[in-house]
mmCIF file of C-alpha atoms and ligand atoms in Angstrom:
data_model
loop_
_atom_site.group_PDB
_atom_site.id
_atom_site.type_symbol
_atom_site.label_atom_id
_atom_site.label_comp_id
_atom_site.label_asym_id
_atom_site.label_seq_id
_atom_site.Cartn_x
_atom_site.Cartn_y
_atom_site.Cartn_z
ATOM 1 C CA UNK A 1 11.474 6.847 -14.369
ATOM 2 C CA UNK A 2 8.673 9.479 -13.792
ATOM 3 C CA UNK A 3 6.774 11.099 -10.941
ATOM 4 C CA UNK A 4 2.878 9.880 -10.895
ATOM 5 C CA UNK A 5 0.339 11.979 -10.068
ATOM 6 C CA UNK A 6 -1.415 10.495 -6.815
ATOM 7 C CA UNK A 7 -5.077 10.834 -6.634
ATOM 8 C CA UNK A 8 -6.814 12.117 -3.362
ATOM 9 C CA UNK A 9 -10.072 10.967 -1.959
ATOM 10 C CA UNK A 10 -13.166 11.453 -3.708
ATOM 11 C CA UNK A 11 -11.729 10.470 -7.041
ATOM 12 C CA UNK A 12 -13.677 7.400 -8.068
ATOM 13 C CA UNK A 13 -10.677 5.406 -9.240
ATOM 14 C CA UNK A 14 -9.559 4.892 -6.045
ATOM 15 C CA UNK A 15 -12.790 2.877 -5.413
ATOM 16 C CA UNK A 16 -12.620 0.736 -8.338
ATOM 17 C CA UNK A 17 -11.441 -2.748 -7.890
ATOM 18 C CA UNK A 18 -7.873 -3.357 -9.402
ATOM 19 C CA UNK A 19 -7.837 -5.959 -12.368
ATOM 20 C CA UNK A 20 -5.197 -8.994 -12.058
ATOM 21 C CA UNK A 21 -1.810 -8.842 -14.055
ATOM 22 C CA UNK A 22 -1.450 -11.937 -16.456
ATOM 23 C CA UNK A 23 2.269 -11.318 -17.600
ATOM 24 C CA UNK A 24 4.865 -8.683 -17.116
ATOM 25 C CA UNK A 25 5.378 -6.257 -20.100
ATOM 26 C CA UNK A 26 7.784 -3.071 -20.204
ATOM 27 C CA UNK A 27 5.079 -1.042 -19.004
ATOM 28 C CA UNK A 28 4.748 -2.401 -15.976
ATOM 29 C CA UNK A 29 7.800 -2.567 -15.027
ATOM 30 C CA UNK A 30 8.229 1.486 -15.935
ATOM 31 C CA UNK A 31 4.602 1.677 -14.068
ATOM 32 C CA UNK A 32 6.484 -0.151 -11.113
ATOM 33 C CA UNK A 33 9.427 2.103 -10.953
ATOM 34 C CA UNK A 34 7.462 5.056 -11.203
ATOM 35 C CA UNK A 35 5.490 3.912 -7.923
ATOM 36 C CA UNK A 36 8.680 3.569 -6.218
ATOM 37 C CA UNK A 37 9.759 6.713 -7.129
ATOM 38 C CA UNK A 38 6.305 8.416 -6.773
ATOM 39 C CA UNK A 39 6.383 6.713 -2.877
ATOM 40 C CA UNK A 40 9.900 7.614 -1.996
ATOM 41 C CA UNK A 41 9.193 10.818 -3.164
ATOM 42 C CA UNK A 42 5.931 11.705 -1.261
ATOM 43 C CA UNK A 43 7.603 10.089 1.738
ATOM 44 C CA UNK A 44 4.856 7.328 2.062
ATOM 45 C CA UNK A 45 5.820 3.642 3.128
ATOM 46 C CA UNK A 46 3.383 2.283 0.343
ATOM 47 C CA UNK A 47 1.849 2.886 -2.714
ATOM 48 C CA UNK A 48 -0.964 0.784 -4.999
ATOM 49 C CA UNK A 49 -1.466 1.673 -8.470
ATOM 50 C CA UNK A 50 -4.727 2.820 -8.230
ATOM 51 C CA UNK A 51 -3.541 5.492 -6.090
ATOM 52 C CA UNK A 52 -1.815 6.676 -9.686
ATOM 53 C CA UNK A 53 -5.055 5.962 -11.464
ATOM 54 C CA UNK A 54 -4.034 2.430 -13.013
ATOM 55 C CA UNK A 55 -6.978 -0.594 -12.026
ATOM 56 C CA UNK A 56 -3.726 -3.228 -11.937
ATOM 57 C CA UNK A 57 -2.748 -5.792 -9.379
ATOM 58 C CA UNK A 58 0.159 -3.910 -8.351
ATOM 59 C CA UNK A 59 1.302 -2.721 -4.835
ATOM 60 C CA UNK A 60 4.803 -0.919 -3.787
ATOM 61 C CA UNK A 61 5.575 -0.897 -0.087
ATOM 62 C CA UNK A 62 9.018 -0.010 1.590
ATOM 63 C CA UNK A 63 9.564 0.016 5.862
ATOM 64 C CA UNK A 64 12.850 0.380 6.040
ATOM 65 C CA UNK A 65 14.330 3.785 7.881
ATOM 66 C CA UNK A 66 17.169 3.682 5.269
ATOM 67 C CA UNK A 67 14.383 3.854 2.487
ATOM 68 C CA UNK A 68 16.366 1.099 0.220
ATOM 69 C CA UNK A 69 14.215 -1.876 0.869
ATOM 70 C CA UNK A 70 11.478 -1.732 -2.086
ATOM 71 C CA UNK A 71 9.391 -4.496 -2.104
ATOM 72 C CA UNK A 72 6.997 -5.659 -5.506
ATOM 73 C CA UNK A 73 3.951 -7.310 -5.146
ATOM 74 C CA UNK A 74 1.830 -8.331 -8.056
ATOM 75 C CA UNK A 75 -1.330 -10.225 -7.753
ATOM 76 C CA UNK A 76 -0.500 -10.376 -3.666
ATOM 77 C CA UNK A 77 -3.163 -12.373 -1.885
ATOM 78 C CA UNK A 78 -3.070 -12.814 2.041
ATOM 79 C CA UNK A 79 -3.237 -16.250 2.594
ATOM 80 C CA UNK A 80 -2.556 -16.315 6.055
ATOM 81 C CA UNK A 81 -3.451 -13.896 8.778
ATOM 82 C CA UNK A 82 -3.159 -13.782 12.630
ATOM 83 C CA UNK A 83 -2.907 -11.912 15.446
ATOM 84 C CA UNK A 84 -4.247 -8.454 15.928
ATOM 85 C CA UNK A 85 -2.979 -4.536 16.272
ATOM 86 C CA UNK A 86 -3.969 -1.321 16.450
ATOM 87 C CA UNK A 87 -2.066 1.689 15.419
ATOM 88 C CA UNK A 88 -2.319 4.318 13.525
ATOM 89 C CA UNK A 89 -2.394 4.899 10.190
ATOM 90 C CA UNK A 90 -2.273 7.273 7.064
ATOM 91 C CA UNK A 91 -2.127 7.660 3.415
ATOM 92 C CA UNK A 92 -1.061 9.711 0.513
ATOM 93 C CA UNK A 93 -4.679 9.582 -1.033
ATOM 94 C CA UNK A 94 -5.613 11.292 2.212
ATOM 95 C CA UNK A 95 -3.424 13.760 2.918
ATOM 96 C CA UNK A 96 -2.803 15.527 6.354
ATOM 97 C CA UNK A 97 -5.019 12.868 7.998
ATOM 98 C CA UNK A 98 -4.493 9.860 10.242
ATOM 99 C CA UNK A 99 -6.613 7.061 12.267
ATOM 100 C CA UNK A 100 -6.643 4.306 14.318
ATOM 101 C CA UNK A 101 -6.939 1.306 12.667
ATOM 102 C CA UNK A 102 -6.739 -2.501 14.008
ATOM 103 C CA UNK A 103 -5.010 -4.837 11.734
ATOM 104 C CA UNK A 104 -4.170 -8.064 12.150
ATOM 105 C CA UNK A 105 -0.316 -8.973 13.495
ATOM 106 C CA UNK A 106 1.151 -11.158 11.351
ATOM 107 C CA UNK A 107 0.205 -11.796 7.361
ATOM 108 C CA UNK A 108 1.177 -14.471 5.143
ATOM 109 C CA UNK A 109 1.630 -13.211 1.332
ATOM 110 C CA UNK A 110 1.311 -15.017 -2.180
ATOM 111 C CA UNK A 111 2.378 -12.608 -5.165
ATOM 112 C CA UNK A 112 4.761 -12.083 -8.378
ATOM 113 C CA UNK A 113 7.626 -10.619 -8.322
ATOM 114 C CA UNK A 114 8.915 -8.321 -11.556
ATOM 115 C CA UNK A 115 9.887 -11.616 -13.247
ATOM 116 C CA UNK A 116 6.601 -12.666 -12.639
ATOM 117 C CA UNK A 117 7.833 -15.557 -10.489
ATOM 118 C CA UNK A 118 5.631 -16.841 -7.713
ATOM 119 C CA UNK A 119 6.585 -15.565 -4.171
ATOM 120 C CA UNK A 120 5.695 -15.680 -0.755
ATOM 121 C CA UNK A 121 5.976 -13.746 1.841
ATOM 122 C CA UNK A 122 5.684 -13.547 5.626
ATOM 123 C CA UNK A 123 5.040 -9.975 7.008
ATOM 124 C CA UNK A 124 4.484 -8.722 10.360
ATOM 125 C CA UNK A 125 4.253 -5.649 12.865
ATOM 126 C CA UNK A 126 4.321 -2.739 10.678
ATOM 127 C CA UNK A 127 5.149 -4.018 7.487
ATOM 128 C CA UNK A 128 1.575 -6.256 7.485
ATOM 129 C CA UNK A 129 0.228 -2.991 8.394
ATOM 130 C CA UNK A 130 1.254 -1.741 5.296
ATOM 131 C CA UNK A 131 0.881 -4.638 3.581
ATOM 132 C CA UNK A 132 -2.995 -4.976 4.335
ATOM 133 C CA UNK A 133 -3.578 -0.884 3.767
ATOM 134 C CA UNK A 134 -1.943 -1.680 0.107
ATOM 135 C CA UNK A 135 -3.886 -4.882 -0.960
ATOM 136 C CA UNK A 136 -7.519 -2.542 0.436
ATOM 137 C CA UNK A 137 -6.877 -0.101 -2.340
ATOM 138 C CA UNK A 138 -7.058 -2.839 -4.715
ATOM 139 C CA UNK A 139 -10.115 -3.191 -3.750
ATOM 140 C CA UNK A 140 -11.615 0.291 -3.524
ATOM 141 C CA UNK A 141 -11.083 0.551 -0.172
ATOM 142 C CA UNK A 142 -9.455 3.423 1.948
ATOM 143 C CA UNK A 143 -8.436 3.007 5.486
ATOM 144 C CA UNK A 144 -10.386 5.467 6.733
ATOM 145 C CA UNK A 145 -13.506 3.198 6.488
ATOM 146 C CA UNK A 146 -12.243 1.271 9.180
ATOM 147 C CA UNK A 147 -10.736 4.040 11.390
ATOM 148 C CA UNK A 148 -11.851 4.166 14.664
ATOM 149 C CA UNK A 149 -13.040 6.979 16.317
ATOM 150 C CA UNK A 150 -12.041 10.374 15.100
ATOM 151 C CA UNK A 151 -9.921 10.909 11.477
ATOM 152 C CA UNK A 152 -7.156 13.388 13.226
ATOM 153 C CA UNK A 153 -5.048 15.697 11.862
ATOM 154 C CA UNK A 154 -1.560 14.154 12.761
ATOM 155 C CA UNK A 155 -0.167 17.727 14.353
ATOM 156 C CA UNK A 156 -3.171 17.150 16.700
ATOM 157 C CA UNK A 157 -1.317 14.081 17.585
ATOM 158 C CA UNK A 158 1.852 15.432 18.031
ATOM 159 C CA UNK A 159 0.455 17.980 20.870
ATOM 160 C CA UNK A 160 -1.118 14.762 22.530
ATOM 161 C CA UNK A 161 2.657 13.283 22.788
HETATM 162 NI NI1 NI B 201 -3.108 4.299 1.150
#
């Protein structure tokens, strides 16, 4: 396993849309591990691979305090989504920064696991937060497009609290 180097915003490849995964190989499963690593690391609750300069289907997300619940998703769609929130938000493209952004409650999931198996997924509260801020980058989108109101600096926040 190996530390990636995650790219900030303003590199182009994190605009890029994210090609689909047609079978597993030993490189993505190192390229997997690596995220996990790279996002436990940097302290972030997600990671896509974009975000280590690879255009692949591939998201890493963990929302667990303990930090030992990794979850895989390859190829994830949203199939399902309901319900509405608005919290805040960062990411480790766009460091030091955070924003409000509404998202929706509750998401339904369809992706591969490592195996490649089909899975599903139901997500909600935070975790389809992170969920839908992962599955944007595979798109070429940052959350800060959909921000609303100010980007803050999160120590800003902290003296609001
Ligand atoms: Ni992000």
């Amino acid at each position: 396993m190996a530390l990636r180097k995650i790219r900030i915003q303003g590199d182009s490849v994190l605009t890029k849309t994210a090609k689909e995964i047609t079978g597993m190989t030993g490189r993505l499963r190192t390229l997997a591990q690596d995220m996990l690593e790279t996002m436990y690391e940097a302290e972030g609750v997600g990671l896509a691979a974009p975000q280590v300069g690879i255009l692949k289907r591939i998201v890493v997300i963990d929302v667990s305090e303990e930090r030992n619940q990794p979850v895989v998703l390859i190829n994830p769609v949203i199939t399902e989504a309901d319900g509405e929130q608005t919290g805040y938000e960062g990411c480790l493209s766009v460091p030091g920064k955070s924003g409000l952004v509404t998202r929706p409650m509750h998401v339904h999931v369809k992706a591969r696991n490592l195996d490649f198996e089909e899975i599903e997924l139901e997500a909600e509260g935070f975790f389809a937060r992170a969920v839908c801020h992962e599955l944007d980058h595979l798109d070429g989108h940052l959350y800060v497009e959909k921000v609303e109101g100010e980007l803050l600096d999160p120590s800003e926040l902290e003296e609001e609290e």
